[in-house]
PDB file of C-alpha atoms in Angstrom:
ATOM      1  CA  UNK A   1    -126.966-202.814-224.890  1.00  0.00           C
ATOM      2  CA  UNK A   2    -125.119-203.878-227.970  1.00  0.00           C
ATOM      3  CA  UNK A   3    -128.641-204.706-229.891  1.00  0.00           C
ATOM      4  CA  UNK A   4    -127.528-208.424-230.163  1.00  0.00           C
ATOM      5  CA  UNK A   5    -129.920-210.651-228.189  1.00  0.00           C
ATOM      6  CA  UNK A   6    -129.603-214.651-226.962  1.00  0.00           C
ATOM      7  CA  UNK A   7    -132.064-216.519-225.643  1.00  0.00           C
ATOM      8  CA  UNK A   8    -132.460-218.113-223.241  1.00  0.00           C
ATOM      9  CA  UNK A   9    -129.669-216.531-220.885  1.00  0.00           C
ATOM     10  CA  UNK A  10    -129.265-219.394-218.127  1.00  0.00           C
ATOM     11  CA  UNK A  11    -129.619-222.943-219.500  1.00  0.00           C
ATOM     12  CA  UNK A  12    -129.160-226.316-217.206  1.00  0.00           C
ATOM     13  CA  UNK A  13    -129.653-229.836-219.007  1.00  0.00           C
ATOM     14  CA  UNK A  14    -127.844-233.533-218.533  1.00  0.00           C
ATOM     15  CA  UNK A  15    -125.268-234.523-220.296  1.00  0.00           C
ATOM     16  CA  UNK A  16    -126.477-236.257-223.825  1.00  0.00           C
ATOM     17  CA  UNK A  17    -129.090-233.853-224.037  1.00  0.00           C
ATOM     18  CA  UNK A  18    -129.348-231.777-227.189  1.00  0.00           C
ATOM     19  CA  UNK A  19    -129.807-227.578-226.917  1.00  0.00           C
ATOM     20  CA  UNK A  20    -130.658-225.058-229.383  1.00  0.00           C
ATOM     21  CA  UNK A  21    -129.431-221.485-228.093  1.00  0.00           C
ATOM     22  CA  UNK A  22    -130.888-218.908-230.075  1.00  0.00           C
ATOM     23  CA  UNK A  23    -129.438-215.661-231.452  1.00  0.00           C
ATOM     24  CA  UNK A  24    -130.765-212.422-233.138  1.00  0.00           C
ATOM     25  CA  UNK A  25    -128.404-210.087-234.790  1.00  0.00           C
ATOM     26  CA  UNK A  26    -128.330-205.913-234.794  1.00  0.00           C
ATOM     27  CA  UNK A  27    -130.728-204.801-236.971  1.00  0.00           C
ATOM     28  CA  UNK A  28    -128.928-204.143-240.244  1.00  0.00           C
ATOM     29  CA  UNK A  29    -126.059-206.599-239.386  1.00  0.00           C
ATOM     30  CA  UNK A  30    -125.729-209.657-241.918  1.00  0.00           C
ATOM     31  CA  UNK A  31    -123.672-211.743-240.366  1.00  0.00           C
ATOM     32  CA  UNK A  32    -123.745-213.689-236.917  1.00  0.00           C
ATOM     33  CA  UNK A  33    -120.647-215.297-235.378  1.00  0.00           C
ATOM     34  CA  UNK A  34    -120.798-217.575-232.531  1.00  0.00           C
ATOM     35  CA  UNK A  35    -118.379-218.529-229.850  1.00  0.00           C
ATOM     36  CA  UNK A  36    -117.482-220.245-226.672  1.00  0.00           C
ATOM     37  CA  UNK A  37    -116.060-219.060-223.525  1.00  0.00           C
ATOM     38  CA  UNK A  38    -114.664-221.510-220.214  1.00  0.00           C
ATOM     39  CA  UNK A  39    -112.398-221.065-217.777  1.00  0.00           C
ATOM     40  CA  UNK A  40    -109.900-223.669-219.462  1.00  0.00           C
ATOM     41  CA  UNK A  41    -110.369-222.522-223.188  1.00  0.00           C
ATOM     42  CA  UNK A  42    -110.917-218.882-222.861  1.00  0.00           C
ATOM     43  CA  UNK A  43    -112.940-217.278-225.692  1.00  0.00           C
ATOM     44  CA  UNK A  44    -113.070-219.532-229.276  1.00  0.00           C
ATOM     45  CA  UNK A  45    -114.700-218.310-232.386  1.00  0.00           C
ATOM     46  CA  UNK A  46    -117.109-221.379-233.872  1.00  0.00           C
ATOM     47  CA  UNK A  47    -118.324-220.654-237.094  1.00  0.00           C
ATOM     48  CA  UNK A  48    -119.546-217.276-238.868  1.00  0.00           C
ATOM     49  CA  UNK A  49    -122.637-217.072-241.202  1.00  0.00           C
ATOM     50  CA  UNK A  50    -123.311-214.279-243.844  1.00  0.00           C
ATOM     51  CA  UNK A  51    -126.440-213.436-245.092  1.00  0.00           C
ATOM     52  CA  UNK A  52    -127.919-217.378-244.270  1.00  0.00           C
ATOM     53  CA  UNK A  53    -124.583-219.140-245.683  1.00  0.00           C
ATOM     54  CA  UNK A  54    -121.357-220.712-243.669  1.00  0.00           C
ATOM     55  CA  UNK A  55    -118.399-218.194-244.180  1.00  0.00           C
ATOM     56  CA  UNK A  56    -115.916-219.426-241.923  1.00  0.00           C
ATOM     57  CA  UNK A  57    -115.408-222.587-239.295  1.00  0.00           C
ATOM     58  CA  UNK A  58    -113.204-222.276-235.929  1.00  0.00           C
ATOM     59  CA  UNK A  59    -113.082-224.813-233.659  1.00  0.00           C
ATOM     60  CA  UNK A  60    -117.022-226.240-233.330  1.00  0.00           C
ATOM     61  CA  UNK A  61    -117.078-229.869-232.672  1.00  0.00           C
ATOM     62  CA  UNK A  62    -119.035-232.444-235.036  1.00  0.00           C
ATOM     63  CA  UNK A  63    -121.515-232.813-232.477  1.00  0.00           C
ATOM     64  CA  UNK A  64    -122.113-228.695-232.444  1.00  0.00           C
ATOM     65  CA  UNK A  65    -124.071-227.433-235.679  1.00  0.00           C
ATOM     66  CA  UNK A  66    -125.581-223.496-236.579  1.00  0.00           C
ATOM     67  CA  UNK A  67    -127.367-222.173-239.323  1.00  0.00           C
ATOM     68  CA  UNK A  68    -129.051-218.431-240.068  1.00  0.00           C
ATOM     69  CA  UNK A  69    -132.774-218.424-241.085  1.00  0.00           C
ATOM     70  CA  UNK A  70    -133.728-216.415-244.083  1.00  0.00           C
ATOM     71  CA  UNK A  71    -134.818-213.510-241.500  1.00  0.00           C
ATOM     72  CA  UNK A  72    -130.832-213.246-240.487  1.00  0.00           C
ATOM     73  CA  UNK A  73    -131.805-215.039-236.743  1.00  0.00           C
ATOM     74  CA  UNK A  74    -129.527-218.034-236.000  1.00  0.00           C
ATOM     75  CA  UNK A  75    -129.608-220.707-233.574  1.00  0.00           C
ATOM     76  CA  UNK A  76    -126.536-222.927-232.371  1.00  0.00           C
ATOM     77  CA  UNK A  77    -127.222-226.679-231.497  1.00  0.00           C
ATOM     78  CA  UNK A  78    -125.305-228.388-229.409  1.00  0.00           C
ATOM     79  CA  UNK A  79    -126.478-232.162-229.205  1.00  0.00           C
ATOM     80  CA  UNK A  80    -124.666-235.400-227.092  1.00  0.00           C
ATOM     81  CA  UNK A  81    -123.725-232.614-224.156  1.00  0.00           C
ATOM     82  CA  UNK A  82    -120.966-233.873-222.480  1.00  0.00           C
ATOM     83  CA  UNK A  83    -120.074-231.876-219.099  1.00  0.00           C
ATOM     84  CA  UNK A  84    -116.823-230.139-220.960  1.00  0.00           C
ATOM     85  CA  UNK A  85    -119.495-228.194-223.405  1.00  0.00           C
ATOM     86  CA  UNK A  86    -120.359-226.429-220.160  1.00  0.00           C
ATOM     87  CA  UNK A  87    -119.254-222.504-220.883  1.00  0.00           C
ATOM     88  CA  UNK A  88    -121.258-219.317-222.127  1.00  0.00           C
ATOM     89  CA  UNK A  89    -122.129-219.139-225.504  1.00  0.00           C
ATOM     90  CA  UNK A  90    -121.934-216.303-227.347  1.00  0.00           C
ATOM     91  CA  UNK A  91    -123.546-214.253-230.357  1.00  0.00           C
ATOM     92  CA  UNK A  92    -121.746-211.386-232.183  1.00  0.00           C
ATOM     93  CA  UNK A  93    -123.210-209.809-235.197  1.00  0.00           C
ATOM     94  CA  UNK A  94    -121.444-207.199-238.038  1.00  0.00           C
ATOM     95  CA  UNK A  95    -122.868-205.448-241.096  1.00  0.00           C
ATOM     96  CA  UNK A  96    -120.709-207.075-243.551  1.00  0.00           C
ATOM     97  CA  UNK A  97    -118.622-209.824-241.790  1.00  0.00           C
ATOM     98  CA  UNK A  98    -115.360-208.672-242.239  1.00  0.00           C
ATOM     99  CA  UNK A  99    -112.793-207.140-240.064  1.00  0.00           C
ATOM    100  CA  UNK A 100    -115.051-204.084-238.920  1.00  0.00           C
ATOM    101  CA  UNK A 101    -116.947-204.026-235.408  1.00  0.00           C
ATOM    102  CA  UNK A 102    -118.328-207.442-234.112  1.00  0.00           C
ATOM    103  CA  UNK A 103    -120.882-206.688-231.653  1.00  0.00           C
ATOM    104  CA  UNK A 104    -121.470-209.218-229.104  1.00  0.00           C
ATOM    105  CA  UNK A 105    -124.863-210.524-227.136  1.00  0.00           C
ATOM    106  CA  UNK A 106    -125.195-210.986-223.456  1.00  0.00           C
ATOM    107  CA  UNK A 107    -124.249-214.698-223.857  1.00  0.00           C
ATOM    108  CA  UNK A 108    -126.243-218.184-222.397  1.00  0.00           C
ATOM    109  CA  UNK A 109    -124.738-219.884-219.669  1.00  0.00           C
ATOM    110  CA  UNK A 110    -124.935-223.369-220.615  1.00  0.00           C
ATOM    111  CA  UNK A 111    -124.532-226.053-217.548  1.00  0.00           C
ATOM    112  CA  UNK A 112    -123.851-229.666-218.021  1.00  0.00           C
ATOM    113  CA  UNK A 113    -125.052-231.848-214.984  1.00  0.00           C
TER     114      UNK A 113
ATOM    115  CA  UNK B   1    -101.811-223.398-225.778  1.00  0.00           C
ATOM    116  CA  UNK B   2    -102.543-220.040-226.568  1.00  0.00           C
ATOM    117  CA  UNK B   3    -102.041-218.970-230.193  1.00  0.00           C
ATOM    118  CA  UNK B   4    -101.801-215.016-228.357  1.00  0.00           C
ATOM    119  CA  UNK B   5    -100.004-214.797-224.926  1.00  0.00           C
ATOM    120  CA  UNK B   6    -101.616-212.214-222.528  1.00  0.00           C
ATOM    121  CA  UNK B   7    -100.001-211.019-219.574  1.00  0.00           C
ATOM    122  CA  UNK B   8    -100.269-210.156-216.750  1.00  0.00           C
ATOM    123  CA  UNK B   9    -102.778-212.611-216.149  1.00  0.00           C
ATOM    124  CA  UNK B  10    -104.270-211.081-213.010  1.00  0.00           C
ATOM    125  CA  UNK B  11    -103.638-207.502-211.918  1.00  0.00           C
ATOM    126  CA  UNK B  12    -104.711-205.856-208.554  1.00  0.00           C
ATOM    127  CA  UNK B  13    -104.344-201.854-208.343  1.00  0.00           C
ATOM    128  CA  UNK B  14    -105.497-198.859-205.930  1.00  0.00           C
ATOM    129  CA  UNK B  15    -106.814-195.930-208.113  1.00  0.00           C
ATOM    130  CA  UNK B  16    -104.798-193.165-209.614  1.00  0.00           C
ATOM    131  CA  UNK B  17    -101.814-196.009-210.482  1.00  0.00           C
ATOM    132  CA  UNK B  18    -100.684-196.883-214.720  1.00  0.00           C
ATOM    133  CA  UNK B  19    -100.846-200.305-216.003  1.00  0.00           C
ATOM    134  CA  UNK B  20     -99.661-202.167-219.021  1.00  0.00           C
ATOM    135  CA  UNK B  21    -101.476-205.214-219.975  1.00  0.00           C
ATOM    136  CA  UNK B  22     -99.520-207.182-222.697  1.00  0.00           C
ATOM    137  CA  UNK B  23    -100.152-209.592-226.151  1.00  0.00           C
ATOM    138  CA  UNK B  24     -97.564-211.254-227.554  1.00  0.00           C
ATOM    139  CA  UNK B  25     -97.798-213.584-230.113  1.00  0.00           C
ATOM    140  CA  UNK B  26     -94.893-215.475-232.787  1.00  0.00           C
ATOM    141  CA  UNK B  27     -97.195-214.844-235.745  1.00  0.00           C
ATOM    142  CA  UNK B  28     -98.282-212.143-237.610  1.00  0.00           C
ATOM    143  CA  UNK B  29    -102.059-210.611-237.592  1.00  0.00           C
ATOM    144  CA  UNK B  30    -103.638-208.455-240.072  1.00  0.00           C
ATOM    145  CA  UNK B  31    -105.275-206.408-237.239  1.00  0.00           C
ATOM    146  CA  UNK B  32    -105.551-206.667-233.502  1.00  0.00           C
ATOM    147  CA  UNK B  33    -108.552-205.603-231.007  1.00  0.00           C
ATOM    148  CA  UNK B  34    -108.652-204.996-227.738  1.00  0.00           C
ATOM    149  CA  UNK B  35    -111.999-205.754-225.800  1.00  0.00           C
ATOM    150  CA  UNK B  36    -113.276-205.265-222.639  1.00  0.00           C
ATOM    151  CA  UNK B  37    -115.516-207.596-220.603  1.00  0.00           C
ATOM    152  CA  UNK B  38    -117.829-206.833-218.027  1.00  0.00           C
ATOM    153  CA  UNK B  39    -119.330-209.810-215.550  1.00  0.00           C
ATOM    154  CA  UNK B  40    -122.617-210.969-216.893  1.00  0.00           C
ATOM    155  CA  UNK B  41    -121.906-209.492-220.183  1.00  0.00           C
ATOM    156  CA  UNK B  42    -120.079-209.671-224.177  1.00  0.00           C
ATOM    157  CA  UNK B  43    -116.913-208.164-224.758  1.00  0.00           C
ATOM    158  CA  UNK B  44    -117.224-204.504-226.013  1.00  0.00           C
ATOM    159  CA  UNK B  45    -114.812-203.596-228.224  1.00  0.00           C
ATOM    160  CA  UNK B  46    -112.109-201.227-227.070  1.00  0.00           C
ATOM    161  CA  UNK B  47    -109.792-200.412-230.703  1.00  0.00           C
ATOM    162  CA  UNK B  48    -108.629-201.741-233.510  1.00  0.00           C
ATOM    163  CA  UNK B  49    -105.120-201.164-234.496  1.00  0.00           C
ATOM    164  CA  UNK B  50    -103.797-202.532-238.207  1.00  0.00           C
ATOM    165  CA  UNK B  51    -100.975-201.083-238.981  1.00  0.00           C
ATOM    166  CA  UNK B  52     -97.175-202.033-237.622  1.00  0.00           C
ATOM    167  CA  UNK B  53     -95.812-199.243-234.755  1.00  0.00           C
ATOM    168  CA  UNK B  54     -99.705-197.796-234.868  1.00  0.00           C
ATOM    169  CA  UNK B  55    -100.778-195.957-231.295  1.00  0.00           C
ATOM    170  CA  UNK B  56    -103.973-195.177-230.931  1.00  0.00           C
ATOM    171  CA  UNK B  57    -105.507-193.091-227.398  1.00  0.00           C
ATOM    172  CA  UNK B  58    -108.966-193.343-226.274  1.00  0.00           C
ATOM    173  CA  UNK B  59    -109.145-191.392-223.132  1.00  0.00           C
ATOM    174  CA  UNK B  60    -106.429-192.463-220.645  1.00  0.00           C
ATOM    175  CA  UNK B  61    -106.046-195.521-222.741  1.00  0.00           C
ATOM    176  CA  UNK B  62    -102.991-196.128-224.715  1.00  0.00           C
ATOM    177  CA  UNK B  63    -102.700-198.740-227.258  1.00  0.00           C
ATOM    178  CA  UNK B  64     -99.420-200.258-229.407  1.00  0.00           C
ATOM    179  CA  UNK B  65     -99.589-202.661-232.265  1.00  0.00           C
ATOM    180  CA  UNK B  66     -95.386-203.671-232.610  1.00  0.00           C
ATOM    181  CA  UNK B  67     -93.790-202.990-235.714  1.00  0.00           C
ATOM    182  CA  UNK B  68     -93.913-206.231-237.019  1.00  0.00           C
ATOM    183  CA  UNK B  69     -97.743-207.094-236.177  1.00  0.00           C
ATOM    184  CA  UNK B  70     -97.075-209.752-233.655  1.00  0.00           C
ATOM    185  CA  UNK B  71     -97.551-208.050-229.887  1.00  0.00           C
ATOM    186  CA  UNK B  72     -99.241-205.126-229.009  1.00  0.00           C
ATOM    187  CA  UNK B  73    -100.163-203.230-225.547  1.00  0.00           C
ATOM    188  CA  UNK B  74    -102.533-201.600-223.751  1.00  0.00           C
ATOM    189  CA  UNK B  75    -101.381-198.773-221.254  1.00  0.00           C
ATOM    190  CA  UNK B  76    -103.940-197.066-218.891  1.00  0.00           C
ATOM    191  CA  UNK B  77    -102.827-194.255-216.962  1.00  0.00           C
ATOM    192  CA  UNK B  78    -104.697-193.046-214.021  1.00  0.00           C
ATOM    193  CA  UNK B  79    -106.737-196.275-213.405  1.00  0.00           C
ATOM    194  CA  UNK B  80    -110.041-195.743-212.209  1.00  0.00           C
ATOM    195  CA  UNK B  81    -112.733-198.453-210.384  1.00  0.00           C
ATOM    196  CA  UNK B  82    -114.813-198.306-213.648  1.00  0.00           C
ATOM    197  CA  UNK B  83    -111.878-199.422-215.505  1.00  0.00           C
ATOM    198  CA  UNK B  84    -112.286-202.949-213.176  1.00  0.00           C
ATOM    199  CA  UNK B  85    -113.073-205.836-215.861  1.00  0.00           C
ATOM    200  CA  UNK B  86    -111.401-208.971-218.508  1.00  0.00           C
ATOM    201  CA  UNK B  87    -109.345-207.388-221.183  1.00  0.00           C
ATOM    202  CA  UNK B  88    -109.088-209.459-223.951  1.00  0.00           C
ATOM    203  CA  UNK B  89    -106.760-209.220-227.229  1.00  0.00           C
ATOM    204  CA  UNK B  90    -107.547-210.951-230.501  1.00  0.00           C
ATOM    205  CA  UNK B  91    -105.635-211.169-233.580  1.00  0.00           C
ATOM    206  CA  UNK B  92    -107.742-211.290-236.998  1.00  0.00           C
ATOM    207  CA  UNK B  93    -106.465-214.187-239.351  1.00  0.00           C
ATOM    208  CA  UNK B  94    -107.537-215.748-242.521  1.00  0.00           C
ATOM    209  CA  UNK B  95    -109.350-213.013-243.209  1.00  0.00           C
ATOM    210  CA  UNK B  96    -111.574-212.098-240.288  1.00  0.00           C
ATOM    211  CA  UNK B  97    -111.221-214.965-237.925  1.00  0.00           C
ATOM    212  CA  UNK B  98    -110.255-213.784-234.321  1.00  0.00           C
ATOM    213  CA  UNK B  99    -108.249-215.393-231.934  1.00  0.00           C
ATOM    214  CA  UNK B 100    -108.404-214.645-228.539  1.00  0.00           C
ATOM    215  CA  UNK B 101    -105.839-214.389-225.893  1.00  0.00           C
ATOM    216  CA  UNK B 102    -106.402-215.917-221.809  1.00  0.00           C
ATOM    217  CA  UNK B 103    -107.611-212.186-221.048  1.00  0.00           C
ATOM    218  CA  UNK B 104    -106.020-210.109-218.239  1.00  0.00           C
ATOM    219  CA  UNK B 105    -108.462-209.648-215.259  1.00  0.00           C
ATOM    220  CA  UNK B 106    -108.393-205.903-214.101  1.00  0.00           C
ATOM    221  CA  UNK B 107    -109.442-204.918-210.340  1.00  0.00           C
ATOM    222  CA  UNK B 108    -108.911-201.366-209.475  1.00  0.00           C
ATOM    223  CA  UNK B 109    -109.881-200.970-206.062  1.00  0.00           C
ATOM    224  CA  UNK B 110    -111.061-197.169-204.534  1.00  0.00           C
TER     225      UNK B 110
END
């Protein structure tokens, strides 16, 4: 148990739906990164947030947004779902948001009918 | 394509044999990590290595970052069943952004 936790773990919606996958960090841990994993892609880092404020973009389409709540929690929403956005999402948090330890979440399983 | 090149991409092994997984990239990384992914689960990481020609051992694992910080490897001798899972590389740019190779899918079968 890395102490990172996602909700909700399994997730099935049509496409042009809009999500919000939720994330809560290590206690202690400032900053939350998210990213994507599918079969195609592999894993891709999103964006990163530290302490509440963007610190770095990947590759996260227009139609993908994130933020972190004032109590370090952030959710990732993915709106007009096409089936391609199917993949696991996942949550990593780190105490400072550089290069030292990201610990990652279990991960939602997002499916795209 | 892949920004870091992981190979092999699928290895099959009885118990007791050594494996090298490898990352290879053409550009330079501050720092690499290896993780390891279970089914059902995050990647855990494994090391991080940071400096050119670095080895580092945890256990029966071995790992090399190259001398000039663009491939590294990860050598496990005596492979055991628990060892079965993805193995991932990812090189840190622009500060602390990782990229991640394909992965190399471990089975090591009793």
């Amino acid at each position: 148990d890395s102490g990172v936790t996602q909700t909700p773990k399994h997730l099935i919606t049509a496409t042009g739906q809009r999500v919000t996958l939720r994330c809560s960090p290590r206690s202690g841990d400032l900053s939350v990164y998210w990213y994507q994993q599918s079969l195609d892609q592999g894993l891709q880092f999103l964006i990163q947030y530290y302490n509440g404020e963007e610190r770095a973009k990947g590759n996260i389409l227009e139609r993908f947004s994130a933020q972190q709540f004032p109590d370090l929690h952030s959710e990732l929403n993915l709106s007009s779902l096409e089936l391609g956005d199917s993949a696991l999402y996942f949550c990593a948090s780190s105490v400072y948001g550089g290069l030292e330890t990201q610990y990652f979440g279990p991960g939602t399983r997002l499916l795209v009918l | 394509t892949q920004l870091l090149e992981q190979s092999p991409q699928f290895l099959s092994i009885q118990e007791g044999e050594n494996l090298t997984v490898y990352c290879n990239s053409s550009s330079v990384f501050s720092s690499l990590q290896w993780y390891r992914q279970e089914p059902g689960e995050g990647p855990v990481l494994l090391v991080t290595v940071v400096t050119g020609g670095e080895v580092k051992k945890l256990k029966r694992l071995t790992f090399q970052f190259g001398d000039a910080r663009k491939d590294s490897s990860l050598h496990i001798t005596a492979a055991q069943p628990g060892d079965t899972g993805l193995y991932l590389c990812a090189g840190a740019r622009d500060g602390n952004k990782l990229v991640f190779g394909a992965g190399t899918i471990l089975r090591v079968k009793s």
